Short mmCIF file of C-alpha atoms and ligand atoms in Angstrom, two decimals:
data_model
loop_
_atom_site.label_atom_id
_atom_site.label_comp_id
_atom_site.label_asym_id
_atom_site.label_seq_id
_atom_site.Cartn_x
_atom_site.Cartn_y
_atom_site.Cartn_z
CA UNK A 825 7.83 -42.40 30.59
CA UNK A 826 4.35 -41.96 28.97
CA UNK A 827 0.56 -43.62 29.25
CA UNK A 828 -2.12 -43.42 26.95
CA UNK A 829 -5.39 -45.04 27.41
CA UNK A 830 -6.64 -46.13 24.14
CA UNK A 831 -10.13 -47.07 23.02
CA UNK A 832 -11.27 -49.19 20.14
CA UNK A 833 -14.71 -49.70 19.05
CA UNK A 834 -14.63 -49.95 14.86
CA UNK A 835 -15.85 -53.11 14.46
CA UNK A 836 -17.51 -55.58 17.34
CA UNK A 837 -15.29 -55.84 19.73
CA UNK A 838 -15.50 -52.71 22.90
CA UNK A 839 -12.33 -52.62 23.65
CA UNK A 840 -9.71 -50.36 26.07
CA UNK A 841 -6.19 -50.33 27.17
CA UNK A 842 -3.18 -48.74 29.33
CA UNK A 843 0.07 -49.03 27.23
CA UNK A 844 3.63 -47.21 28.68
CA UNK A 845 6.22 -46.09 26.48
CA UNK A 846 8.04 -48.89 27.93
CA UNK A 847 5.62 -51.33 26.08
CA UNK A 848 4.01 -53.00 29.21
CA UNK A 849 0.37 -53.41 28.34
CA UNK A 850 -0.46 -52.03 32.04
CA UNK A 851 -4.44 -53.37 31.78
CA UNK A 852 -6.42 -54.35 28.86
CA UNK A 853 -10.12 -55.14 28.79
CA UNK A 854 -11.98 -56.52 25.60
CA UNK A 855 -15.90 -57.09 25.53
CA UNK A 856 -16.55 -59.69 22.67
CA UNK A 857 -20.12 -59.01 20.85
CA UNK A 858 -19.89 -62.41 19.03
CA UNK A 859 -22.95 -63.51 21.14
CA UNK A 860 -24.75 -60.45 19.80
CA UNK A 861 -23.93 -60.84 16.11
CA UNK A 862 -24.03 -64.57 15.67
CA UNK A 863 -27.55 -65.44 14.96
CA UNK A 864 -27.53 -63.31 11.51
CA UNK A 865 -24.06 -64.93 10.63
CA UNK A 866 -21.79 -61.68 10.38
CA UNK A 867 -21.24 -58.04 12.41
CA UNK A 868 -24.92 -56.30 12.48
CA UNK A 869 -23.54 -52.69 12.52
CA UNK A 870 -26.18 -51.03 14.33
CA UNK A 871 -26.31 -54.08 16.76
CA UNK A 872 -22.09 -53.15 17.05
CA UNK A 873 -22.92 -49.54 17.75
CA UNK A 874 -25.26 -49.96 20.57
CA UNK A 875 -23.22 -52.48 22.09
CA UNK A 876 -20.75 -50.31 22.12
CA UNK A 877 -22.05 -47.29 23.49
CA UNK A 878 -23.42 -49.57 26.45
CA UNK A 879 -19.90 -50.91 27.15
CA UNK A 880 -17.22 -48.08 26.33
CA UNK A 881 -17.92 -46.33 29.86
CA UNK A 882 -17.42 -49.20 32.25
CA UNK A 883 -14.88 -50.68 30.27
CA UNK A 884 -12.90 -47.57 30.43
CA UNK A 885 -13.51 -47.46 34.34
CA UNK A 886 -13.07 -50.98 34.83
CA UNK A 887 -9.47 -50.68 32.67
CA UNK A 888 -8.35 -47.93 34.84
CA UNK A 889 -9.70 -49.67 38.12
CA UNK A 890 -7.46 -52.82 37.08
CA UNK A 891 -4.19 -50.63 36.74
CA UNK A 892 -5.93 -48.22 39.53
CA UNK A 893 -4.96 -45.57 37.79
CA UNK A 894 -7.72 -42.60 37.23
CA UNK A 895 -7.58 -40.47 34.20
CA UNK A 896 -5.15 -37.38 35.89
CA UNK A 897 -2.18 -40.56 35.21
CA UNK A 898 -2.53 -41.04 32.05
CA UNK A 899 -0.37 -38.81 28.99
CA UNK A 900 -3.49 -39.08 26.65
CA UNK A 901 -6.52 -40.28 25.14
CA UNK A 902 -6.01 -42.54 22.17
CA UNK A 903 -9.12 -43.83 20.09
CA UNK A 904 -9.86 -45.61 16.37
CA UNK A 905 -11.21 -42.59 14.21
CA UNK A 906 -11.76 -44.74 11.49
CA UNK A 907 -11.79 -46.62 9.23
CA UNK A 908 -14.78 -49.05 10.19
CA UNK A 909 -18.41 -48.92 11.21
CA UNK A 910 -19.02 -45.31 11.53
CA UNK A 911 -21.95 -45.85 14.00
CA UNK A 912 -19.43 -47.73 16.65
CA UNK A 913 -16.46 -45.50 15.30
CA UNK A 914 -18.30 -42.44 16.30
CA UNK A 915 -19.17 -44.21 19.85
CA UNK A 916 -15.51 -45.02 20.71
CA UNK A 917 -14.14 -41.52 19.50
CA UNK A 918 -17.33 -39.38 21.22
CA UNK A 919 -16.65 -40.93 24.47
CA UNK A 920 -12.45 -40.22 24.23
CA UNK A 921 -13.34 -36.81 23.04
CA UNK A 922 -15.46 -35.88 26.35
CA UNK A 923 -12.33 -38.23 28.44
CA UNK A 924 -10.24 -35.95 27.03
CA UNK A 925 -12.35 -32.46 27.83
CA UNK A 926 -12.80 -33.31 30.98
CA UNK A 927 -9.62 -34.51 31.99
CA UNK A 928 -7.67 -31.28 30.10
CA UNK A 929 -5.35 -34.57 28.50
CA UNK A 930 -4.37 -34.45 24.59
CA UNK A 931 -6.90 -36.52 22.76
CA UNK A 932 -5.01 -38.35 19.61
CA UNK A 933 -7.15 -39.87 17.01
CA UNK A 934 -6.27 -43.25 15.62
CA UNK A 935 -6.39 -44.76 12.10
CA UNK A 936 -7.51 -48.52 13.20
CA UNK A 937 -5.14 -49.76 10.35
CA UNK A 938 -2.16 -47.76 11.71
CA UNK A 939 -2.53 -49.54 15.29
CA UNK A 940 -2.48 -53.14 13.50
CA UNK A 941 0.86 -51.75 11.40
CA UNK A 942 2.32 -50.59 14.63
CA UNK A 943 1.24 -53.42 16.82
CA UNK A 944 4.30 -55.90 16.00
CA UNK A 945 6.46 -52.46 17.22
CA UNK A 946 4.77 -53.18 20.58
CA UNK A 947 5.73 -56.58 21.27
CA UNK A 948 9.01 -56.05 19.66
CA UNK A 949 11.20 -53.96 20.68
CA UNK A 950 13.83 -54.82 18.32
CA UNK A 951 11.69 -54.43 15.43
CA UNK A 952 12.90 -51.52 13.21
CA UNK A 953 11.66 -49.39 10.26
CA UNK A 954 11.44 -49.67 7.11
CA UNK A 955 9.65 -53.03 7.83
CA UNK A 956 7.89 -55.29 5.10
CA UNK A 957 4.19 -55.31 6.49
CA UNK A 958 0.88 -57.42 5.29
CA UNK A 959 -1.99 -56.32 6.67
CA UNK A 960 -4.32 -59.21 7.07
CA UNK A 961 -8.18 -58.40 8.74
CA UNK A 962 -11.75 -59.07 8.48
CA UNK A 963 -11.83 -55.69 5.62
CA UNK A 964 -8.09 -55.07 5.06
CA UNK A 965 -5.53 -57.19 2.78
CA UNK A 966 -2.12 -54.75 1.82
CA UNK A 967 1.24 -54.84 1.67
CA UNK A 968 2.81 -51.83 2.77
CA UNK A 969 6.18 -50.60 3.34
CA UNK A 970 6.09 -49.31 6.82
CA UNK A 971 8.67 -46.25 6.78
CA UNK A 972 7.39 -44.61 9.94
CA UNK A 973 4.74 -43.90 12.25
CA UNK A 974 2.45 -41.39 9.82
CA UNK A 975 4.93 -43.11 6.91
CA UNK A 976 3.56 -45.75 4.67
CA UNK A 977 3.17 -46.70 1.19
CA UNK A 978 0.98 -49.42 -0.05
CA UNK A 979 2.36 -51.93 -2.16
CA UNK A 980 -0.73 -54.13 -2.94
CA UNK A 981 -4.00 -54.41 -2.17
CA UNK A 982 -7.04 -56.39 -2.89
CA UNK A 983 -9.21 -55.46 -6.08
CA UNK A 984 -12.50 -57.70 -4.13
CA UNK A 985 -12.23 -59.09 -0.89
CA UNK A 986 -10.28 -59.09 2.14
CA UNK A 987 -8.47 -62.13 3.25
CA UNK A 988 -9.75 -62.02 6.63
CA UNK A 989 -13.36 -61.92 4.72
CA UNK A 990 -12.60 -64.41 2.08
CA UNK A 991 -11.96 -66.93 5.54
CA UNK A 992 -15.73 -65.99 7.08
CA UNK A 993 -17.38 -66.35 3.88
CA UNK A 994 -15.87 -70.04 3.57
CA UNK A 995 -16.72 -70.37 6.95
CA UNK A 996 -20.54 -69.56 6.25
CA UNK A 997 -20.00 -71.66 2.99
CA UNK A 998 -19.39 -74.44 5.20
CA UNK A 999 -22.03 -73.81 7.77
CA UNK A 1000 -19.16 -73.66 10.38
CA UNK A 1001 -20.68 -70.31 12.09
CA UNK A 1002 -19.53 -66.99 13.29
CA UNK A 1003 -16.72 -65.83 13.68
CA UNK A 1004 -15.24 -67.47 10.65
CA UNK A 1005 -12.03 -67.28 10.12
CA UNK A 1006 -10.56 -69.39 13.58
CA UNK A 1007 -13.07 -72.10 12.83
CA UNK A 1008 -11.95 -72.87 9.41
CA UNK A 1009 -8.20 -73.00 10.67
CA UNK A 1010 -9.83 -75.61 13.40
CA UNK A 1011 -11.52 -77.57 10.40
CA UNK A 1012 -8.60 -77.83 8.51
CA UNK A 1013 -6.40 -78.94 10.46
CA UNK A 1014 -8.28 -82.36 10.01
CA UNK A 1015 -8.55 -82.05 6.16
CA UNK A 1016 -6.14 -82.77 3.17
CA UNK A 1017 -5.81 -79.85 0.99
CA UNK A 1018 -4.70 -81.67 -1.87
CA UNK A 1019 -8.29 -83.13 -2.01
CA UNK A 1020 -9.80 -80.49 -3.68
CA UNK A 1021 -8.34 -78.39 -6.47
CA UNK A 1022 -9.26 -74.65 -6.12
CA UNK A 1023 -8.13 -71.69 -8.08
CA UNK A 1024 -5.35 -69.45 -6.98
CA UNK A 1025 -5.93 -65.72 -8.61
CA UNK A 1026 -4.19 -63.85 -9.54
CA UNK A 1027 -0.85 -66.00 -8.93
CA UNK A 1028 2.21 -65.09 -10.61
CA UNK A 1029 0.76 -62.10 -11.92
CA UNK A 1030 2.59 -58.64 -12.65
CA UNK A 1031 0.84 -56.59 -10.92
CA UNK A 1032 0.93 -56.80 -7.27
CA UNK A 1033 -2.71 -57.16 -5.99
CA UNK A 1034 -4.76 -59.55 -4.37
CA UNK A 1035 -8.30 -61.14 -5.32
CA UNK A 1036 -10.17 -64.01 -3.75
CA UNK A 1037 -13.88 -63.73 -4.76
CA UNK A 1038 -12.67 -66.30 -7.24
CA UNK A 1039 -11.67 -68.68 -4.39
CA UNK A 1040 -14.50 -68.28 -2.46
CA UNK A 1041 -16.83 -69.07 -5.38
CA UNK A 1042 -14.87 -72.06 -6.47
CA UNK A 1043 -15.12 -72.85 -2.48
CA UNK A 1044 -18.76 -72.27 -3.39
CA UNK A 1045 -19.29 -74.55 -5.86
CA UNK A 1046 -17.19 -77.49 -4.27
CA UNK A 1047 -19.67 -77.12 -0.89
CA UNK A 1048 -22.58 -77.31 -3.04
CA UNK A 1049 -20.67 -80.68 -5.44
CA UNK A 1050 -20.32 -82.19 -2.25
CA UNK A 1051 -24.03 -81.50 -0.93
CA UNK A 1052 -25.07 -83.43 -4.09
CA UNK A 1053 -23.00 -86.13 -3.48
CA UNK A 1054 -24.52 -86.20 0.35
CA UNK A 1055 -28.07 -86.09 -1.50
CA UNK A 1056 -27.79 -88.78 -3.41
CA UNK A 1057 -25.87 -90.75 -1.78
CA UNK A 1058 -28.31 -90.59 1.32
CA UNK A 1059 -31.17 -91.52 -1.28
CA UNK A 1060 -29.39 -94.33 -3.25
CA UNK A 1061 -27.76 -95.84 -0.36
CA UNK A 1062 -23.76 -96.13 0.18
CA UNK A 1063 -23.40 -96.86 -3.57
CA UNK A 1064 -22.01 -93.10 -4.54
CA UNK A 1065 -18.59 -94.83 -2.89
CA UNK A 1066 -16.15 -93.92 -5.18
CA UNK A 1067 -18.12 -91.08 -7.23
CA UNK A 1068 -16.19 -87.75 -8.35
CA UNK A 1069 -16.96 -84.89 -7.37
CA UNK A 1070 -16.22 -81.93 -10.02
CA UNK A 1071 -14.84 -79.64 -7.54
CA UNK A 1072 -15.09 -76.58 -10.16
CA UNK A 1073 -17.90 -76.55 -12.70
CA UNK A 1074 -16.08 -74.53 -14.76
CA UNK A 1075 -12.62 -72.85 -14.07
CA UNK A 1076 -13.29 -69.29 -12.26
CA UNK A 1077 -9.85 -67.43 -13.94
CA UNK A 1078 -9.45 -69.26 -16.90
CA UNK A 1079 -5.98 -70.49 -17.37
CA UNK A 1080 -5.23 -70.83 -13.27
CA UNK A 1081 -7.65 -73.17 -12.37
CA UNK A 1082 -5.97 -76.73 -12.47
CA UNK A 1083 -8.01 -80.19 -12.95
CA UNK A 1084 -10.66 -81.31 -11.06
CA UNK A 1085 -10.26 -83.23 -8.58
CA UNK A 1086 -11.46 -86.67 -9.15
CA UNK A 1087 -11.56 -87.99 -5.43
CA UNK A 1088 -14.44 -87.49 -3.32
CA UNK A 1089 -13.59 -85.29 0.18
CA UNK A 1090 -14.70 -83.82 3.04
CA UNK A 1091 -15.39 -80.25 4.09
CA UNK A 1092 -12.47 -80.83 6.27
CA UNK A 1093 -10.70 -81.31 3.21
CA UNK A 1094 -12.12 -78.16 1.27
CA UNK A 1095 -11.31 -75.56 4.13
CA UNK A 1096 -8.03 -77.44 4.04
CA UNK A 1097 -7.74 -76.99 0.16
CA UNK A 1098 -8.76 -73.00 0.83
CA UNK A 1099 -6.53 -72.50 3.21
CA UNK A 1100 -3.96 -73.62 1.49
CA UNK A 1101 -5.13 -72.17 -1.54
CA UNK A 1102 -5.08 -68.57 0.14
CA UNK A 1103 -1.59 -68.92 1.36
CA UNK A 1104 -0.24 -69.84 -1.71
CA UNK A 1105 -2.02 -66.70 -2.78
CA UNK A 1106 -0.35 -64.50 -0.05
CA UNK A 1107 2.85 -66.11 0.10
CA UNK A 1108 3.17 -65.51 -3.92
CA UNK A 1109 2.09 -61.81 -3.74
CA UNK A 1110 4.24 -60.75 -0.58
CA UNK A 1111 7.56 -62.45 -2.60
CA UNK A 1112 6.55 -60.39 -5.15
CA UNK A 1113 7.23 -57.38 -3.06
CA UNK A 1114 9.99 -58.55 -1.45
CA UNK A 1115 11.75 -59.67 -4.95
CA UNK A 1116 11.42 -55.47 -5.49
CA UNK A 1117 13.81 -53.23 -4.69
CA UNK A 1118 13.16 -51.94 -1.00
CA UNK A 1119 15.25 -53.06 1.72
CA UNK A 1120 12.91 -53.96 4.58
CA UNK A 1121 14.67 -54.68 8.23
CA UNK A 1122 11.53 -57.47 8.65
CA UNK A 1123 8.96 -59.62 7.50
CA UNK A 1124 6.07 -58.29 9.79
CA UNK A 1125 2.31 -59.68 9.72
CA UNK A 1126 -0.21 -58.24 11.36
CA UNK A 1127 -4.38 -57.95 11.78
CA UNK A 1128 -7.15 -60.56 12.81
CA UNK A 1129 -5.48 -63.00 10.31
CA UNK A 1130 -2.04 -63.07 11.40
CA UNK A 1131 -3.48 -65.30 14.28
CA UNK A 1132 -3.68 -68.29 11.56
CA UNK A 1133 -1.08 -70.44 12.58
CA UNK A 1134 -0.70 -71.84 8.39
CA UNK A 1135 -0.48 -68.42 7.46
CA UNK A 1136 2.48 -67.21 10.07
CA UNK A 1137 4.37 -70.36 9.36
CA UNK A 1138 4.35 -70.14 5.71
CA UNK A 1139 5.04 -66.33 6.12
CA UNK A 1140 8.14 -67.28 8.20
CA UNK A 1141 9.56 -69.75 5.55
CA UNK A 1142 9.47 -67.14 3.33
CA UNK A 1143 11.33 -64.44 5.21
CA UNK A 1144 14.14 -66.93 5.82
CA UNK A 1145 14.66 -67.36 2.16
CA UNK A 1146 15.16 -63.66 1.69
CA UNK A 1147 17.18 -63.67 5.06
CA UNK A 1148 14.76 -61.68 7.12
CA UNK A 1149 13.65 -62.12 10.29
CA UNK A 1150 9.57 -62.47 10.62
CA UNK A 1151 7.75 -60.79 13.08
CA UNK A 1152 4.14 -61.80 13.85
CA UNK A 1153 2.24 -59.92 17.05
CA UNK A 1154 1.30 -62.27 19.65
CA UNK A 1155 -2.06 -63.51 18.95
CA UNK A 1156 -4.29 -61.40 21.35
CA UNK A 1157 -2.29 -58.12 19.51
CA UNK A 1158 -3.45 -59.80 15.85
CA UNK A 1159 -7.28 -59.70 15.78
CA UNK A 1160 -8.56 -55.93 17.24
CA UNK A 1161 -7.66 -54.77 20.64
CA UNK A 1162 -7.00 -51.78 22.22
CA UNK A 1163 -3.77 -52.16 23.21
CA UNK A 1164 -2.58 -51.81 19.67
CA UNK A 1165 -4.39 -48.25 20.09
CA UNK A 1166 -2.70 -47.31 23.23
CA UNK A 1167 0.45 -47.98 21.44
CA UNK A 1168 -0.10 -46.44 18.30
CA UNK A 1169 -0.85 -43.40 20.81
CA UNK A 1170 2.13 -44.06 22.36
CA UNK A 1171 4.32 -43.35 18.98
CA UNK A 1172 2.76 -40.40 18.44
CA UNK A 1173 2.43 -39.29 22.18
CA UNK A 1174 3.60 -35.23 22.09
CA UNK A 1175 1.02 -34.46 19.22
CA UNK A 1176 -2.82 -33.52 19.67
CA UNK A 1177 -6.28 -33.64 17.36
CA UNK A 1178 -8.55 -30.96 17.74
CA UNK A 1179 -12.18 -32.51 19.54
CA UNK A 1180 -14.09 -31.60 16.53
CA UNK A 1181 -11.95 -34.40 14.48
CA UNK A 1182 -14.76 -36.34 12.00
CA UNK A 1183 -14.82 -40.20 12.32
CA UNK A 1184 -13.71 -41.48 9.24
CA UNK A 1185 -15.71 -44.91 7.47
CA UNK A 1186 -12.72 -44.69 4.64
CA UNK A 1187 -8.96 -43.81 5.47
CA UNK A 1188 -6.48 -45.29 3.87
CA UNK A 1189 -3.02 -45.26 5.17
CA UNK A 1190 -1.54 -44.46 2.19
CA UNK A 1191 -3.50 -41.82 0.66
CA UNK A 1192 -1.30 -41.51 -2.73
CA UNK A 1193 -1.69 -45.01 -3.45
CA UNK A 1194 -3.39 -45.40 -6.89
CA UNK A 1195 -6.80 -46.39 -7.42
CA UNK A 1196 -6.87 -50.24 -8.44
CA UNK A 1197 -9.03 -51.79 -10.83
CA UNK A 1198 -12.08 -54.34 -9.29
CA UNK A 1199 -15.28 -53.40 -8.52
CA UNK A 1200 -15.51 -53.81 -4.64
CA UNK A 1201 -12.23 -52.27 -3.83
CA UNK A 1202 -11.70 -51.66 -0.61
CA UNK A 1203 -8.17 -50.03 -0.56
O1 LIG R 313 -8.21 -57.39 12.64
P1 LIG R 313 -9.53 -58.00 12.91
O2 LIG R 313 -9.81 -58.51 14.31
O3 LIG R 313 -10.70 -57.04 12.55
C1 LIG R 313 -10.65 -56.18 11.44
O4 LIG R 313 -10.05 -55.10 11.57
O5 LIG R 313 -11.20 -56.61 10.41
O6 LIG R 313 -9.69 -59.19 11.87
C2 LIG R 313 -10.82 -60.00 11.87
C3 LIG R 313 -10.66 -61.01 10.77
C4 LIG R 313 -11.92 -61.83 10.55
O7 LIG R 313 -12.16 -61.92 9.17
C5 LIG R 313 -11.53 -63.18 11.14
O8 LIG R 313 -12.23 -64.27 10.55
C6 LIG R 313 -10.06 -63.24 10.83
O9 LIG R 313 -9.60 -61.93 11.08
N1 LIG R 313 -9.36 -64.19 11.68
C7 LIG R 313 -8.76 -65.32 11.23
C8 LIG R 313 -8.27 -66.00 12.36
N2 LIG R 313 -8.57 -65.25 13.48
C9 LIG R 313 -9.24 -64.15 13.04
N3 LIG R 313 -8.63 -65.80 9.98
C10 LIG R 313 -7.98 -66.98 9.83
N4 LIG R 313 -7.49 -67.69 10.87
C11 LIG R 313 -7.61 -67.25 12.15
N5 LIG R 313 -7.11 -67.96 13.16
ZN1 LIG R 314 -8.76 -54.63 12.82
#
């Protein structure tokens, strides 16, 4: 039996964990910075990296206080090298690094994306490879076939934004605050996403990426329809009643944008329409891969978005068509943690990195994956 503390810190959440090779999550501790980051609407990374470095240390105490544990029971020292914010990256990996020297324990660096494509592994025991995997967060959106720890090959990607990041940026569209993408699964829940007719790129094409800049500027320019309705309906009294609101000026991928709608709505109704919108996206892309010739054992989601409850239940109607089973990380395991760090420790408990290993902002788990066109690619 093995333990390996892990240590997260890429983004803004401090974060550390004891995980056991027999997949108990033996304490956990997470220090939210939301407070920290909210009043400029989004993750501040020096703000992230100062927060951090005040918080790793007791967190790491407090973690093995809770399991009272010191650092002579643990197998190893498991932290995010990358990718992410460098400045808290560096933080989290620094502070395992000197664990690790002072303790004489191996220190294994961790790709952050490789603990969210493990993660499901922890909370599943049954859950075998080669498993179908989208990787849903705040800066990642892939498809990759998961062969084996160290083992994966990237299917799609996104040529602009991240899923996770096309959620917050309708969530700042709609003034509904930080962090985004939770709040516009709340809001939605109370609209009708038939009400507003938004694009869906990229569907049904043949290549296998994902783009949803589109979206979130058609999401743009229904917010701002529906402030002009407000406007002038405020000024002219209750007489807009019954007014249409164009919820596209103009169609953002010609050819895939369908009719406006002609009913006024709500911004219930538009992060509703998104929402929806974005599944259909996901849901067309991922049967895309499937359709292909692999032979996954799973349908496996995973990362801060797999915690939308639309997305996991449209995700597990489509693995029952092709027969699968679906496998979606409890949500605590979906958005970052460091239990998913422990654990990715875990499967690769025996090896060692050297204490001079670089933080990495860029590492992509598949590193012979072609480029892809788009400008902002963030493979
Ligand atoms: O994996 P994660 O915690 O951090 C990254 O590695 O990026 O993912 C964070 C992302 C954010 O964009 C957040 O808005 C999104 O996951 N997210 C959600 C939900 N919970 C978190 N998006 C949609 N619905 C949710 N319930
Ligand atoms: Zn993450």
């Amino acid at each position: 039996m093995g333990i390996v503390l892990g240590i997260e810190s890429s983004c803004d959440e401090t974060a550390a964990a004891l995980v056991d090779s027999e997949r108990r999550v033996v304490a956990q501790r997470i220090a939210s910075q939301d407070d920290a980051h909210r009043p400029y609407g989004g993750v501040v990374p020096e703000i992230a990296a100062r927060a951090h470095a005040e918080r790793v240390t007791p967190l790491v105490q407090a973690t093995l206080a809770d399991a009272g544990m010191t650092l002579a029971d643990v197998d190893a020292i498991a932290a995010t090298a990358g990718p992410g914010l460098i400045g808290g990256v560096m933080v989290g990996l620094v502070s395992a690094k000197a664990l690790a020297m002072a303790s004489g324990k191996p220190l294994i660096a961790i790709n952050h994306l490789e603990g969210h494509a493990l993660s499901p592994r922890l909370a599943d025991s049954a859950l075998q490879f080669p498993y179908l995997l989208l990787l849903v967060s705040g800066g990642h959106c892939q498809i990759l076939l998961v062969e084996g720890v160290g083992r994966y090959k990237r299917l799609g990607t996104t040529i602009d934004d991240a899923l996770g990041e096309a959620f917050d940026k309708t969530a700042k569209i709609l003034g509904l605050g930080f962090p985004g993408g939770p709040a516009v699964e709340r809001l939605a829940r109370e609209g009708d996403a038939r009400k507003v007719s938004l694009p869906r790129p990229l569907l049904g094409s043949s290549e296998p990426h994902f783009s949803f800049a589109g979206l979130k500027s058609a999401v743009l320019r229904a917010k701002e329809a529906l402030d002009r309705l407000e406007a002038s309906t405020s000024s002219a009294g209750a007489e807009a009643e019954g007014h249409s609101i164009p919820a596209q000026a103009e169609p953002v991928e010609p050819g895939l944008a369908s009719a406006p709608s002609t009913a006024p709505y709500s911004r219930a109704d538009i992060a509703a329409s998104f929402q929806l919108a974005a599944i259909d996206c996901v849901i067309d892309r991922t049967r895309k891969a499937l359709s292909a010739s692999i032979k996954p054992t799973a349908l496996v989601v995973a990362g801060g978005v797999a915690a939308n409850q639309a997305v996991r239940g449209a995700l597990e109607a489509l693995a029952a068509e092709f027969g699968l089973p679906f496998v979606a990380p409890p949500l605590a395991l979906c958005t970052d943690n460091a239990a998913m760090i422990a654990w990715a420790g875990i499967e690769r408990l025996g090896q060692s990195d050297p204490l001079d290993f670089a933080a990495r902002p860029r590492w992509p788990l598949d590193s012979d994956a072609a480029p892809v066109r788009g400008a902002g690619v963030k493979a």
